[in-house]
């Protein structure tokens, strides 16, 4: 099979930026998820080792199954959102 020669024309900066915007934050083979973007802050907290292990295990299981939050921050964030919704503190 013969290889197609490369085009001598290089893409413009605008074309490169348009492609980058198009591909940014897309899931593989899917569309961009509808996620509310909000500035995040970092917190440091102390957890019992057993709770930390459970959170790590939950995120690892989610990664394997492809369902649910797939990193420890996302697991904690989801748990806090559910807790605050139950207490009617999250708007």
PDB file of C-alpha atoms in Angstrom:
ATOM      1  CA  UNK A   1       0.000   0.000   0.000  1.00  0.00           C
ATOM      2  CA  UNK A   2       1.388   3.360  -1.027  1.00  0.00           C
ATOM      3  CA  UNK A   3       1.564   6.130   1.520  1.00  0.00           C
ATOM      4  CA  UNK A   4      -0.148   9.388   0.769  1.00  0.00           C
ATOM      5  CA  UNK A   5       2.395  12.249   0.678  1.00  0.00           C
ATOM      6  CA  UNK A   6       2.062  14.878   3.380  1.00  0.00           C
ATOM      7  CA  UNK A   7       0.501  18.137   2.469  1.00  0.00           C
ATOM      8  CA  UNK A   8       2.987  20.970   2.368  1.00  0.00           C
ATOM      9  CA  UNK A   9       0.316  23.325   3.735  1.00  0.00           C
ATOM     10  CA  UNK A  10       0.552  23.722   7.488  1.00  0.00           C
ATOM     11  CA  UNK A  11      -2.603  24.546   9.451  1.00  0.00           C
ATOM     12  CA  UNK A  12      -3.031  28.116  10.604  1.00  0.00           C
ATOM     13  CA  UNK A  13      -3.042  29.045  14.277  1.00  0.00           C
ATOM     14  CA  UNK A  14      -6.806  29.593  14.031  1.00  0.00           C
ATOM     15  CA  UNK A  15      -7.331  26.092  12.596  1.00  0.00           C
ATOM     16  CA  UNK A  16      -5.189  24.554  15.330  1.00  0.00           C
ATOM     17  CA  UNK A  17      -7.089  26.477  18.029  1.00  0.00           C
ATOM     18  CA  UNK A  18     -10.452  25.473  16.523  1.00  0.00           C
ATOM     19  CA  UNK A  19      -9.463  21.789  16.523  1.00  0.00           C
ATOM     20  CA  UNK A  20      -8.167  22.019  20.103  1.00  0.00           C
ATOM     21  CA  UNK A  21     -11.444  23.620  21.251  1.00  0.00           C
ATOM     22  CA  UNK A  22     -13.428  20.953  19.429  1.00  0.00           C
ATOM     23  CA  UNK A  23     -11.518  18.090  21.086  1.00  0.00           C
ATOM     24  CA  UNK A  24     -11.132  19.554  24.562  1.00  0.00           C
ATOM     25  CA  UNK A  25     -12.931  17.720  27.382  1.00  0.00           C
ATOM     26  CA  UNK A  26     -14.607  15.200  25.102  1.00  0.00           C
ATOM     27  CA  UNK A  27     -15.035  11.664  26.287  1.00  0.00           C
ATOM     28  CA  UNK A  28     -13.691   8.986  23.985  1.00  0.00           C
ATOM     29  CA  UNK A  29     -16.217   8.443  21.230  1.00  0.00           C
ATOM     30  CA  UNK A  30     -18.772  10.690  22.874  1.00  0.00           C
ATOM     31  CA  UNK A  31     -19.898  14.223  23.207  1.00  0.00           C
ATOM     32  CA  UNK A  32     -18.890  16.766  25.797  1.00  0.00           C
ATOM     33  CA  UNK A  33     -20.693  16.007  29.068  1.00  0.00           C
ATOM     34  CA  UNK A  34     -23.004  18.696  30.426  1.00  0.00           C
ATOM     35  CA  UNK A  35     -21.126  19.562  33.580  1.00  0.00           C
ATOM     36  CA  UNK A  36     -21.618  22.664  35.669  1.00  0.00           C
ATOM     37  CA  UNK A  37     -18.213  24.327  35.790  1.00  0.00           C
ATOM     38  CA  UNK A  38     -17.461  26.049  39.042  1.00  0.00           C
ATOM     39  CA  UNK A  39     -14.174  27.282  40.465  1.00  0.00           C
ATOM     40  CA  UNK A  40     -12.789  24.701  42.839  1.00  0.00           C
ATOM     41  CA  UNK A  41     -10.893  25.195  46.068  1.00  0.00           C
ATOM     42  CA  UNK A  42      -8.530  22.795  47.758  1.00  0.00           C
ATOM     43  CA  UNK A  43      -9.141  21.552  51.276  1.00  0.00           C
ATOM     44  CA  UNK A  44      -6.974  19.431  53.468  1.00  0.00           C
ATOM     45  CA  UNK A  45      -8.748  17.007  55.742  1.00  0.00           C
ATOM     46  CA  UNK A  46      -7.875  14.161  58.032  1.00  0.00           C
ATOM     47  CA  UNK A  47      -9.707  10.865  57.583  1.00  0.00           C
ATOM     48  CA  UNK A  48      -9.485   7.565  59.397  1.00  0.00           C
ATOM     49  CA  UNK A  49      -7.361   5.114  57.422  1.00  0.00           C
ATOM     50  CA  UNK A  50     -10.316   2.751  56.934  1.00  0.00           C
ATOM     51  CA  UNK A  51     -12.431   5.533  55.384  1.00  0.00           C
ATOM     52  CA  UNK A  52      -9.562   6.560  53.103  1.00  0.00           C
ATOM     53  CA  UNK A  53      -9.154   2.957  51.970  1.00  0.00           C
ATOM     54  CA  UNK A  54     -12.889   2.646  51.303  1.00  0.00           C
ATOM     55  CA  UNK A  55     -12.868   5.834  49.190  1.00  0.00           C
ATOM     56  CA  UNK A  56      -9.822   4.644  47.241  1.00  0.00           C
ATOM     57  CA  UNK A  57     -11.434   1.228  46.699  1.00  0.00           C
ATOM     58  CA  UNK A  58     -14.700   2.841  45.518  1.00  0.00           C
ATOM     59  CA  UNK A  59     -12.891   5.032  42.995  1.00  0.00           C
ATOM     60  CA  UNK A  60     -10.875   2.056  41.697  1.00  0.00           C
ATOM     61  CA  UNK A  61     -14.048  -0.039  41.286  1.00  0.00           C
ATOM     62  CA  UNK A  62     -15.711   2.868  39.474  1.00  0.00           C
ATOM     63  CA  UNK A  63     -12.746   3.131  37.107  1.00  0.00           C
ATOM     64  CA  UNK A  64     -12.994  -0.553  36.264  1.00  0.00           C
ATOM     65  CA  UNK A  65     -16.761  -0.472  35.761  1.00  0.00           C
ATOM     66  CA  UNK A  66     -16.769   2.897  34.024  1.00  0.00           C
ATOM     67  CA  UNK A  67     -19.641   4.038  36.239  1.00  0.00           C
ATOM     68  CA  UNK A  68     -19.617   6.736  38.905  1.00  0.00           C
ATOM     69  CA  UNK A  69     -16.859   9.056  40.129  1.00  0.00           C
ATOM     70  CA  UNK A  70     -13.480   7.664  39.132  1.00  0.00           C
ATOM     71  CA  UNK A  71     -11.060   9.451  41.447  1.00  0.00           C
ATOM     72  CA  UNK A  72     -10.995   9.979  45.188  1.00  0.00           C
ATOM     73  CA  UNK A  73     -11.795  13.693  44.972  1.00  0.00           C
ATOM     74  CA  UNK A  74     -14.885  12.968  42.880  1.00  0.00           C
ATOM     75  CA  UNK A  75     -16.062  10.236  45.284  1.00  0.00           C
ATOM     76  CA  UNK A  76     -15.732  12.617  48.243  1.00  0.00           C
ATOM     77  CA  UNK A  77     -17.370  15.468  46.292  1.00  0.00           C
ATOM     78  CA  UNK A  78     -20.348  13.276  45.356  1.00  0.00           C
ATOM     79  CA  UNK A  79     -20.748  12.054  48.940  1.00  0.00           C
ATOM     80  CA  UNK A  80     -20.671  15.617  50.292  1.00  0.00           C
ATOM     81  CA  UNK A  81     -23.204  16.792  47.698  1.00  0.00           C
ATOM     82  CA  UNK A  82     -25.585  13.974  48.659  1.00  0.00           C
ATOM     83  CA  UNK A  83     -25.139  14.739  52.371  1.00  0.00           C
ATOM     84  CA  UNK A  84     -25.787  18.456  51.886  1.00  0.00           C
ATOM     85  CA  UNK A  85     -28.824  17.818  49.662  1.00  0.00           C
ATOM     86  CA  UNK A  86     -30.315  15.597  52.379  1.00  0.00           C
ATOM     87  CA  UNK A  87     -29.754  18.372  54.902  1.00  0.00           C
ATOM     88  CA  UNK A  88     -31.165  20.955  52.445  1.00  0.00           C
ATOM     89  CA  UNK A  89     -27.960  22.973  52.608  1.00  0.00           C
ATOM     90  CA  UNK A  90     -26.990  22.699  48.951  1.00  0.00           C
ATOM     91  CA  UNK A  91     -28.734  24.930  46.446  1.00  0.00           C
TER      92      UNK A  91
END
